[in-house]
PDB file of C-alpha atoms in Angstrom:
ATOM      1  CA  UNK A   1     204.117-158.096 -51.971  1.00 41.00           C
ATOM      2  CA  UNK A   2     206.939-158.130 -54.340  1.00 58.00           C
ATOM      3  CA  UNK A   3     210.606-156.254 -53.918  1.00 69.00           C
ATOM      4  CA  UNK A   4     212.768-155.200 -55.404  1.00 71.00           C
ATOM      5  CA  UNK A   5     216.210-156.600 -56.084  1.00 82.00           C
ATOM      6  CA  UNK A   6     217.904-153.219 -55.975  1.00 87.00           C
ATOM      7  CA  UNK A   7     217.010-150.394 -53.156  1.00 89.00           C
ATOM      8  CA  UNK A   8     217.544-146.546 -53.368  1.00 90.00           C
ATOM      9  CA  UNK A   9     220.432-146.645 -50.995  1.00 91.00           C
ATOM     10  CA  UNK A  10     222.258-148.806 -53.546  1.00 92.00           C
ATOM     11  CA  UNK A  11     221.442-146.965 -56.362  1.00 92.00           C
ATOM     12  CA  UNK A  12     223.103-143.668 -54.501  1.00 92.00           C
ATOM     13  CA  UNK A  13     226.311-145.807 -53.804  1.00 93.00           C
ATOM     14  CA  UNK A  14     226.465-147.420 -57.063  1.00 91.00           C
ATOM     15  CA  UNK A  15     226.259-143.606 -58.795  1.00 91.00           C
ATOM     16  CA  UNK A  16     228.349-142.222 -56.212  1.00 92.00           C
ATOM     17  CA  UNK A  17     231.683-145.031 -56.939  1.00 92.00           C
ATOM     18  CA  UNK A  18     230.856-144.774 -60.505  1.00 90.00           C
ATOM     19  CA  UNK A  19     230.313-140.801 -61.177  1.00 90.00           C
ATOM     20  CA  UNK A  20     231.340-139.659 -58.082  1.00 91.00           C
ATOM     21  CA  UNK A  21     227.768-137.796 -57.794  1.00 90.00           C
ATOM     22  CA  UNK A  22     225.568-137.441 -54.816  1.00 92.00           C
ATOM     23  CA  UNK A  23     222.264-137.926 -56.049  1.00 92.00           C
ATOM     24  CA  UNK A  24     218.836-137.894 -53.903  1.00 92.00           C
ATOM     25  CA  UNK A  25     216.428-140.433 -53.453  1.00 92.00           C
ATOM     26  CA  UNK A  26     213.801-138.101 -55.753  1.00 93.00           C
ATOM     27  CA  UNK A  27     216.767-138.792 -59.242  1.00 93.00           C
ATOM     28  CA  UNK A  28     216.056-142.230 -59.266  1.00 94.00           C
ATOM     29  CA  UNK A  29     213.391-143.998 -61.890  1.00 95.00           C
ATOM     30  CA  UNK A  30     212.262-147.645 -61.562  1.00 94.00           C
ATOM     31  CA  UNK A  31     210.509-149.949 -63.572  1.00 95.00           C
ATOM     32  CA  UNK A  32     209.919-153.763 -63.533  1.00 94.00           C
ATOM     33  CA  UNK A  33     208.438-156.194 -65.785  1.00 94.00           C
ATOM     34  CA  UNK A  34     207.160-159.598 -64.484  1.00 93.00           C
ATOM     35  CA  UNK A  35     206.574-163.079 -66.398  1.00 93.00           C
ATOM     36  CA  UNK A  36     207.974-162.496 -69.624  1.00 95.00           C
ATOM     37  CA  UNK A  37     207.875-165.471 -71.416  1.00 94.00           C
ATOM     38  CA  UNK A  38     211.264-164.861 -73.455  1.00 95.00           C
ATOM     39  CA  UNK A  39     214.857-166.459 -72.909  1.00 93.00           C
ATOM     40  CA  UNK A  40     216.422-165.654 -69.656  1.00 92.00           C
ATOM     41  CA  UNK A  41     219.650-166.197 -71.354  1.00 92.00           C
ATOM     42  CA  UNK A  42     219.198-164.318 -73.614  1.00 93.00           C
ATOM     43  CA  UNK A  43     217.528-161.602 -71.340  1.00 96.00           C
ATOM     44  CA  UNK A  44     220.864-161.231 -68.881  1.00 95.00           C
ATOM     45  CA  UNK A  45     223.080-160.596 -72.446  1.00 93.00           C
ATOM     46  CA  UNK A  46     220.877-157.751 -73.255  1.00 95.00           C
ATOM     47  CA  UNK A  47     220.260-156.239 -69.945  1.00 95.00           C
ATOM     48  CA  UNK A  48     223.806-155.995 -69.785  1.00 93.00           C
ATOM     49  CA  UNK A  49     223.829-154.337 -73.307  1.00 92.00           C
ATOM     50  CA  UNK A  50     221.394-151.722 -71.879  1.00 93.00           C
ATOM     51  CA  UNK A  51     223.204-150.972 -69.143  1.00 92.00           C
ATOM     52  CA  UNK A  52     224.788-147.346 -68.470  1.00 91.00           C
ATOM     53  CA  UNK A  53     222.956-145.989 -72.126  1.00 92.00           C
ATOM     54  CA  UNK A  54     220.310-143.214 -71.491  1.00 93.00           C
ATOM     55  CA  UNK A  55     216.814-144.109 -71.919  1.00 94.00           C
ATOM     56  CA  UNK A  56     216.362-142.715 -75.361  1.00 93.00           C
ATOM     57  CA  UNK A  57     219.776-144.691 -76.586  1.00 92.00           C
ATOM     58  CA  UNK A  58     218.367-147.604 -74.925  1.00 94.00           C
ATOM     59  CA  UNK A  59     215.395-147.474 -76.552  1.00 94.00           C
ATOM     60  CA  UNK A  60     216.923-147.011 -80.226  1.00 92.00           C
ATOM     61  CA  UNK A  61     219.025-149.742 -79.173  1.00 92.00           C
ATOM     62  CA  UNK A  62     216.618-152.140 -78.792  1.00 94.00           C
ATOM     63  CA  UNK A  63     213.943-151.041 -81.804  1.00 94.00           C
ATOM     64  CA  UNK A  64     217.250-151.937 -83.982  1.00 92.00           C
ATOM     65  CA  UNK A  65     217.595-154.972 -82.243  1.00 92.00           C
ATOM     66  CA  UNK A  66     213.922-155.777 -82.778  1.00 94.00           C
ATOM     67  CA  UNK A  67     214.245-154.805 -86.318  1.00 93.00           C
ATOM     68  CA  UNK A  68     217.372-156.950 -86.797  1.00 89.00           C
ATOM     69  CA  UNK A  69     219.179-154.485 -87.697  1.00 87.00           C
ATOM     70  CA  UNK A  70     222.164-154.420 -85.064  1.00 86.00           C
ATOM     71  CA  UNK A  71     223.248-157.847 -82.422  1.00 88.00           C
ATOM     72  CA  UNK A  72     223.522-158.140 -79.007  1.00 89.00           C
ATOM     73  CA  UNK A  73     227.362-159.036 -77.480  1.00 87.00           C
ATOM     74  CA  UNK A  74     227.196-162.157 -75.940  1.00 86.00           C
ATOM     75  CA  UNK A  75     229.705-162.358 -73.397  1.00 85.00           C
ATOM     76  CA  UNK A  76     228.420-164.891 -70.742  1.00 85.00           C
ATOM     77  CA  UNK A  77     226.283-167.822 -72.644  1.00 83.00           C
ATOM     78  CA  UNK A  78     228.512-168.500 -75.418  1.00 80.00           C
ATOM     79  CA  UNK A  79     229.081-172.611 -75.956  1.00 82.00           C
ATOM     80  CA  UNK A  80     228.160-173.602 -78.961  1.00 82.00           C
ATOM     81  CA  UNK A  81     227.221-170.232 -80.716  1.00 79.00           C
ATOM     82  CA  UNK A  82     228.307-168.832 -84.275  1.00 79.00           C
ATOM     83  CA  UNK A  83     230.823-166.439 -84.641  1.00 78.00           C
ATOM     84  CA  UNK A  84     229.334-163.489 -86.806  1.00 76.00           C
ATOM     85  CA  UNK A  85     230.824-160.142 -88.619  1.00 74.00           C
ATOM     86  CA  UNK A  86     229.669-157.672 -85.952  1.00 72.00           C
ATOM     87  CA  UNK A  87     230.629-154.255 -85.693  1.00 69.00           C
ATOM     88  CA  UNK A  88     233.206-154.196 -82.713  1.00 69.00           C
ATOM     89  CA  UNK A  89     236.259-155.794 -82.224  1.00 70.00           C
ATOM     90  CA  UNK A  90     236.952-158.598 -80.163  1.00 72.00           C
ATOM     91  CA  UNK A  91     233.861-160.110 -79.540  1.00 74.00           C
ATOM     92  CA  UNK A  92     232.797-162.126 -82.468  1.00 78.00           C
ATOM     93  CA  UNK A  93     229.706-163.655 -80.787  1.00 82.00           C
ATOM     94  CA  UNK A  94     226.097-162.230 -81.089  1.00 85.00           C
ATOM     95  CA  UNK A  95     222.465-162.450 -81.048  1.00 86.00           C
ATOM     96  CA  UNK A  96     219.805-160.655 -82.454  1.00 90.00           C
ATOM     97  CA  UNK A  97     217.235-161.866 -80.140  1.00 93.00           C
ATOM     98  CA  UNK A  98     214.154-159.817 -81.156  1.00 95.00           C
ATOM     99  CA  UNK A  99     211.539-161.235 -79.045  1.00 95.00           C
ATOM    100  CA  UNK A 100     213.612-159.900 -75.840  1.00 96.00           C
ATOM    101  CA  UNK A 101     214.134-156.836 -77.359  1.00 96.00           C
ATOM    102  CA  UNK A 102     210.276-156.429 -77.766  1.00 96.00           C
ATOM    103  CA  UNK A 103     209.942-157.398 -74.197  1.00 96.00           C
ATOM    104  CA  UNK A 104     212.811-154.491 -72.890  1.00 97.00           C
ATOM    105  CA  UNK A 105     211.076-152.052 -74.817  1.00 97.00           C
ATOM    106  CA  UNK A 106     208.268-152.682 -72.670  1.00 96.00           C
ATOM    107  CA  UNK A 107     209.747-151.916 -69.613  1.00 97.00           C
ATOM    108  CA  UNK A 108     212.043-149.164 -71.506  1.00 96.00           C
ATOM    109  CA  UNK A 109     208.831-147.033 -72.179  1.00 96.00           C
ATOM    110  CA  UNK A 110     207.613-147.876 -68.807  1.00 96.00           C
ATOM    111  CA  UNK A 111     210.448-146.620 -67.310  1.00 96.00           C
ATOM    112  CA  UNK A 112     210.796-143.209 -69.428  1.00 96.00           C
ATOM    113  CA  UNK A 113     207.017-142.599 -68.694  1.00 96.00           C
ATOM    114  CA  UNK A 114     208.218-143.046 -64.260  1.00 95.00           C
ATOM    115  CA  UNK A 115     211.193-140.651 -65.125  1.00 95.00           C
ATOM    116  CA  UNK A 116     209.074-138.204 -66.414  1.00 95.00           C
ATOM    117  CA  UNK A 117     206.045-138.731 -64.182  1.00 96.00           C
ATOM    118  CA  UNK A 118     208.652-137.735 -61.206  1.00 94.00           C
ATOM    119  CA  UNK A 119     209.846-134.886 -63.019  1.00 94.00           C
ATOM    120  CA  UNK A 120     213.201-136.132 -64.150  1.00 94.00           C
ATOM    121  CA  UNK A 121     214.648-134.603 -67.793  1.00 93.00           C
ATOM    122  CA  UNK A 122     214.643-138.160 -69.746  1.00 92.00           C
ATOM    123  CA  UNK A 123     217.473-136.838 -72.007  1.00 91.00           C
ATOM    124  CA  UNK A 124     219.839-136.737 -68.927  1.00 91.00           C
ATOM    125  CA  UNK A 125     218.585-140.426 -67.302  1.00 94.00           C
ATOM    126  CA  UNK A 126     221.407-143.062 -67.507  1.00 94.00           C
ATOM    127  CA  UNK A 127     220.350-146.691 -66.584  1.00 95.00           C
ATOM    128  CA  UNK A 128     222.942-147.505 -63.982  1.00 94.00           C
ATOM    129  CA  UNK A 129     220.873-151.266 -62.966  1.00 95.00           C
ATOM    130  CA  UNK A 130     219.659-153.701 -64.984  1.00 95.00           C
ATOM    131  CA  UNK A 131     218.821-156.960 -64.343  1.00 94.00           C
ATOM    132  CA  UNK A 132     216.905-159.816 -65.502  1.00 95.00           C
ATOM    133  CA  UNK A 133     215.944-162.848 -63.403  1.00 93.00           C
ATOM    134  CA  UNK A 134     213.881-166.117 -63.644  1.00 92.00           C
ATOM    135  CA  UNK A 135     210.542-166.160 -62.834  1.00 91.00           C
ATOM    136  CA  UNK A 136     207.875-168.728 -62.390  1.00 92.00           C
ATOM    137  CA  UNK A 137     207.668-171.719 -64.641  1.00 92.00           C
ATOM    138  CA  UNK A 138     204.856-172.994 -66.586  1.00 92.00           C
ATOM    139  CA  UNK A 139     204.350-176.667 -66.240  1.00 92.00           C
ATOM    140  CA  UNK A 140     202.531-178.215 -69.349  1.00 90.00           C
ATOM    141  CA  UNK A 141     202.464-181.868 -69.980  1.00 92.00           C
ATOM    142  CA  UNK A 142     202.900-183.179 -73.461  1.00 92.00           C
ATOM    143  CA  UNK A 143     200.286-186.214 -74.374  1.00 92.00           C
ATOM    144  CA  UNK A 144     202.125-189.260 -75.408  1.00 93.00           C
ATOM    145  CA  UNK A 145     201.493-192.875 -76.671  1.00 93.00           C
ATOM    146  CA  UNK A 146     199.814-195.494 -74.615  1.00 92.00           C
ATOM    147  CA  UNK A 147     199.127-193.027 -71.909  1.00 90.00           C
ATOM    148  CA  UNK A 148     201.572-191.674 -71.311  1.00 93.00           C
ATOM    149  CA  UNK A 149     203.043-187.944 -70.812  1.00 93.00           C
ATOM    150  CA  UNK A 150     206.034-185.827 -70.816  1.00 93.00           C
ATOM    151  CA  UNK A 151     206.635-183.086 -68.881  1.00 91.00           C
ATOM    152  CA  UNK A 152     207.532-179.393 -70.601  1.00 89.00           C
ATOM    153  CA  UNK A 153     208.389-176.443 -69.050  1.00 91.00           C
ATOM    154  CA  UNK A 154     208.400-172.640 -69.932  1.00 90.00           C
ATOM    155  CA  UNK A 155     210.811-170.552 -67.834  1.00 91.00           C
ATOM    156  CA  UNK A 156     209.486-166.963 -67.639  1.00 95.00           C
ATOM    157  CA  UNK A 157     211.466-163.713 -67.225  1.00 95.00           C
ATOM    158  CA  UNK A 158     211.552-160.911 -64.890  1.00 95.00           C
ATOM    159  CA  UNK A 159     212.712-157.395 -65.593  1.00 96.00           C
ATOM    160  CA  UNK A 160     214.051-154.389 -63.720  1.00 95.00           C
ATOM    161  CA  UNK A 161     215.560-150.918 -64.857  1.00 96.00           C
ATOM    162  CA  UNK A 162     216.454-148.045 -62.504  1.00 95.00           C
ATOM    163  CA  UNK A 163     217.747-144.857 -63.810  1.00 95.00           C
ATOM    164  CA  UNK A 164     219.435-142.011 -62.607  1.00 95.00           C
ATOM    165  CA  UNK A 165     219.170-137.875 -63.692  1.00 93.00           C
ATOM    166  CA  UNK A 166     222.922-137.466 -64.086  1.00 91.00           C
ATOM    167  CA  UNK A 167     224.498-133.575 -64.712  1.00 88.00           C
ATOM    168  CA  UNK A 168     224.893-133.026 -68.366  1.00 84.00           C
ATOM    169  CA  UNK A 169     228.907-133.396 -68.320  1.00 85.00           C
ATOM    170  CA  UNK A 170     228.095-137.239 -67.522  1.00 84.00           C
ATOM    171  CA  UNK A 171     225.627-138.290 -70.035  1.00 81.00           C
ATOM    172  CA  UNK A 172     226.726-140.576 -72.528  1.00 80.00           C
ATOM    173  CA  UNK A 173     227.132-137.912 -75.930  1.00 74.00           C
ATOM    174  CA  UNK A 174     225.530-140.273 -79.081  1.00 67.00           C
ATOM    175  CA  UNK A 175     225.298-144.288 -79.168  1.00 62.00           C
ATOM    176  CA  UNK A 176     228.299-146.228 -79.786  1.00 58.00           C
ATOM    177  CA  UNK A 177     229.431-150.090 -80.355  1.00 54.00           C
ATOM    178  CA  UNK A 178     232.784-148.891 -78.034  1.00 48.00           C
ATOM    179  CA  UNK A 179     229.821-147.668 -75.325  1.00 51.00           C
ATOM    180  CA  UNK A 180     228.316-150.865 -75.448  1.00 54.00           C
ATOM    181  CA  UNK A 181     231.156-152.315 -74.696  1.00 49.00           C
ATOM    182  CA  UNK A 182     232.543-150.561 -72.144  1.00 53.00           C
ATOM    183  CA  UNK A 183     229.484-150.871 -70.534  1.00 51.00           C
ATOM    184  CA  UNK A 184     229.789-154.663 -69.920  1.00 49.00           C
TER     185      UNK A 184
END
């Protein structure tokens, strides 16, 4: 049986210190995505991108992404990467990492399809957790000369979302760089 990383009570208190609003068990909209085989790296960065957008802004976020058309911040990974011309201050590194963008679109519709299956108005639900952790890996051996082998591996990804029906006053307006941001 698999779990969850995140229950409903913490959801409530997470909500409740961040928008001081009591919300019921019945708000809340899950979805998870196991054995991705994308970039865990690169899968934490944009998880934390996603955070605290609504599921629609989310989901324009990432078909941008996808399309190369806007980068990921990338706060926590960062040795060794290029510093690009990106649209917010501060922050010159980013990622346009499409194939996890393809992969959080999965779990994005997934997630929107939950909120409204529970009766939720999908215009008002704010992801408040995101997360992305490593899954199995994928041993494969690599034939060599003489006999020999090397080992490879393949690290696969794991996905969850849970959103929140927040009152109107509290939804983010329209899609910023500033939101993104101050989301992470």
């Amino acid at each position: 049986m698999r779990y969850w990383s995140i229950r409903d009570e913490d959801v409530i208190e997470l909500v409740r210190r961040k928008y001081n609003v009591v919300i019921s068990p019945d708000q809340i909209a899950k979805a998870r995505g196991l054995e991705f085989r994308i970039s865990w790296k690169k899968a934490i960065e944009v998880a934390r991108a996603v955070k605290f957008l609504t599921i629609k802004q989310a989901e324009e976020y990432m078909e941008k992404v996808k399309d190369l058309e806007a980068p990921v911040p990338i706060k926590e990974f960062t040795k060794k990467q290029a510093h690009h011309n990106v649209p917010w201050d501060g922050w010159p590194t980013a990622k346009w990492p499409a194939k996890v963008a393809d992969a959080f679109l999965q779990v994005l519709r997934n997630l929107e399809n939950n909120a409204s299956y529970r009766g939720l108005n999908v215009d008002n639900t704010v992801i408040v957790h995101a997360s992305a952790s490593r899954g199995m890996r994928i041993r494969n051996y690599m034939p060599r000369a003489l006999g020999r082998a090397t080992p490879w591996f393949q690290d696969t990804v794991n996905i969850e979302l849970a959103a929140v029906e927040l009152p109107t006053e509290l939804v983010p307006k329209k899609f910023s760089w500033a939101r993104v941001l101050k989301s992470i």
